[in-house]
Amino acid sequence: MFSKILVANRGEIAVRIIKACRELKITSAALYSEADKNSLHVRLADEAYLIGNSPSSESYLNIEKIISLAKRINASAIHPGYGFLSENAGFIEAVEKSGVIFIGPSSMSVKMMGDKTSARKLMESHNVPIVPGTTAPISDLMQGLAEAEKIGFPVLLKASAGGGGKGMRKVFSAEEFSEAFASAKNESLKAFASDDIYIEKYIEDPKHIEVQIIADKLGNYCHLFERDCSVQRRHQKVIEEAPSSFVDNELRERLTAAAINAAKACSYYNAGTIEFLVDKSKNVYFLEMNTRLQVEHPVTESITGIDLVKEQISIAEGNPLSFKQGDLKIYGHSIECRVYAEDTDNNFVPSTGQIKLHRRPDGIGIRVDTGIDPFSNVSIFYDPMLTKVISWGRNRQEAIDRMIRALGEYKIAGVLTNIAALRWVLKQPEFLDGSFDINFVEKSFLPLIPDKWKSEQAFEYENAVSVLAALLKDRANQTSSNGVCLSKNNKWIEGRYE
Ligand code: ADP
């Protein structure tokens, strides 16, 4: 049994892991950067250690510092969360060598799936259907053009080391190829220190559907059904749901069988996700495997009742899965909305500042996974995702109604957020009838900015400001009549939750 886990992450996912540790009676140790001194995860953890300066390279990405901290504080294991070092095979290898247990897959599995072209090759040889295209990086422009013509335009240029939609270029014709090839290479080099590019057929208006899998170190594999993550902006997910209303039993069989095959192909253990594109005729294409916990894991937890983080920890301890495939069933429907600090009117540019008000929704069927509270600083250094709101209902409509209600209750002041935009999406006919695909936001939402829904956003803003004013007045009153209230608050700010 682990006695202490070092949480090598920040924000809502660090909080999520700390909570799992608390339930398991395992000591949680947080690490944090200068910018995160006042962060929620730091106050929540049993122990917290300053790791370095604000830039990620000097803190959350500093492999040496993180491993030496783990050893110094006698951590039994490290949970990497998502992002940062979670899929860095070099980091995982270093953890393995240090004697500390990595809560995730082996460095070997991560290596096999980390490079997208070798992953595509591996999948092809294990009967997992891939998007038509190349399975080796293309370095030569003329060779690339010939391949693109063979595949047929439009094609997508993608970075072998890719992630977060970076280094991706859609090319409609041979004339555009040369410029797109150069700019994709350039962007990939900047983002991933590698300019390896490969080519895929561009699938027209598909759904992004992924399968959650989990496996133990004893060779037992299970899937936990699918998630539909087709509501995206800039190829990044914004709203996810489980199950997908597009997936019937036959398609679910094909998706989950392919996902288990993929996991077995790289001798996977711990939680992982296999992402697919599914076209209008329900053809399935492997996109990539994420060898870590996903941001959107709560929707799967909601419909299955399985705590994925606790299961991850148990697997890392060497235990068998706590359930069998036959024990799992889909209960109801769940939706997740990612709340970002961003200016939706202005090309989704991140918004920074200090949180002045954080009034979170609650009530039946609502879960909020957040990394912020009043006084948190939203800095330029990290991902602008603040919070995830997760709804559950007996059916899809109930989950949608609850989400719309919850987002209406959610008040954040101090930074701009996408809350109004999320509510707008949830009310659109394409979302309600499930016909949306990965281009939905781009086609339906962007052209409306700023006119049609600006009034709704203004309303949200006004509302947040008036709640803030009332709250401050409240506090002022309480302080003048009874100084204890504010000082209690201050103490809470510096102390820890119980
Ligand atoms: P990344 O790892 O950079 O996030 P992915 O391969 O996971 O890249 O793709 C991210 C998103 O880009 C997908 O969810 C989808 O919206 C779009 N996409 C990727 N490949 C294709 C393709 N071949 N055709 C159409 N859209 C694609």
mmCIF file of C-alpha atoms and ligand atoms in Angstrom, residues 116 131 156 158 162-166 168 200-203 208 232 235 275 277 287-288 438, ligand 1:
data_model
loop_
_atom_site.group_PDB
_atom_site.id
_atom_site.type_symbol
_atom_site.label_atom_id
_atom_site.label_comp_id
_atom_site.label_asym_id
_atom_site.label_seq_id
_atom_site.Cartn_x
_atom_site.Cartn_y
_atom_site.Cartn_z
ATOM 1 C CA LYS A 116 1.870 9.026 -33.939
ATOM 2 C CA VAL A 131 -7.259 7.055 -40.980
ATOM 3 C CA LEU A 156 -4.496 16.852 -43.161
ATOM 4 C CA LYS A 158 -0.071 16.377 -38.835
ATOM 5 C CA GLY A 162 1.658 16.254 -32.101
ATOM 6 C CA GLY A 163 -0.764 17.276 -29.399
ATOM 7 C CA GLY A 164 -3.263 20.051 -28.755
ATOM 8 C CA GLY A 165 -3.966 20.446 -32.460
ATOM 9 C CA LYS A 166 -0.512 21.987 -33.054
ATOM 10 C CA MET A 168 -1.995 20.517 -38.087
ATOM 11 C CA GLU A 200 -3.879 11.735 -43.286
ATOM 12 C CA LYS A 201 -7.016 11.772 -45.365
ATOM 13 C CA TYR A 202 -9.201 14.619 -44.117
ATOM 14 C CA ILE A 203 -12.377 12.973 -42.861
ATOM 15 C CA HIS A 208 -14.697 12.465 -32.277
ATOM 16 C CA GLN A 232 -14.342 21.432 -30.131
ATOM 17 C CA HIS A 235 -9.363 21.120 -32.507
ATOM 18 C CA GLU A 275 -9.478 8.223 -29.748
ATOM 19 C CA LEU A 277 -12.976 9.618 -35.729
ATOM 20 C CA LEU A 287 -6.642 8.739 -34.242
ATOM 21 C CA GLU A 288 -4.324 8.287 -31.282
ATOM 22 C CA ILE A 438 -16.245 18.326 -34.920
HETATM 23 P P1 ADP B 1 -3.815 16.307 -31.272
HETATM 24 O O1 ADP B 1 -3.045 15.172 -30.664
HETATM 25 O O2 ADP B 1 -2.952 17.407 -31.777
HETATM 26 O O3 ADP B 1 -4.949 16.779 -30.392
HETATM 27 P P2 ADP B 1 -5.520 14.526 -32.831
HETATM 28 O O4 ADP B 1 -4.967 13.588 -33.825
HETATM 29 O O5 ADP B 1 -5.977 13.965 -31.534
HETATM 30 O O6 ADP B 1 -4.474 15.711 -32.600
HETATM 31 O O7 ADP B 1 -6.735 15.325 -33.476
HETATM 32 C C1 ADP B 1 -7.363 16.403 -32.816
HETATM 33 C C2 ADP B 1 -8.641 16.782 -33.543
HETATM 34 O O8 ADP B 1 -8.347 17.195 -34.898
HETATM 35 C C3 ADP B 1 -9.643 15.649 -33.715
HETATM 36 O O9 ADP B 1 -10.471 15.497 -32.582
HETATM 37 C C4 ADP B 1 -10.401 16.140 -34.920
HETATM 38 O O10 ADP B 1 -11.283 17.173 -34.550
HETATM 39 C C5 ADP B 1 -9.342 16.757 -35.805
HETATM 40 N N1 ADP B 1 -8.755 15.764 -36.739
HETATM 41 C C6 ADP B 1 -7.649 15.031 -36.546
HETATM 42 N N2 ADP B 1 -7.377 14.219 -37.588
HETATM 43 C C7 ADP B 1 -8.364 14.440 -38.494
HETATM 44 C C8 ADP B 1 -8.667 13.910 -39.807
HETATM 45 N N3 ADP B 1 -7.886 13.003 -40.383
HETATM 46 N N4 ADP B 1 -9.759 14.372 -40.439
HETATM 47 C C9 ADP B 1 -10.555 15.317 -39.867
HETATM 48 N N5 ADP B 1 -10.318 15.859 -38.658
HETATM 49 C C10 ADP B 1 -9.248 15.443 -37.964
#
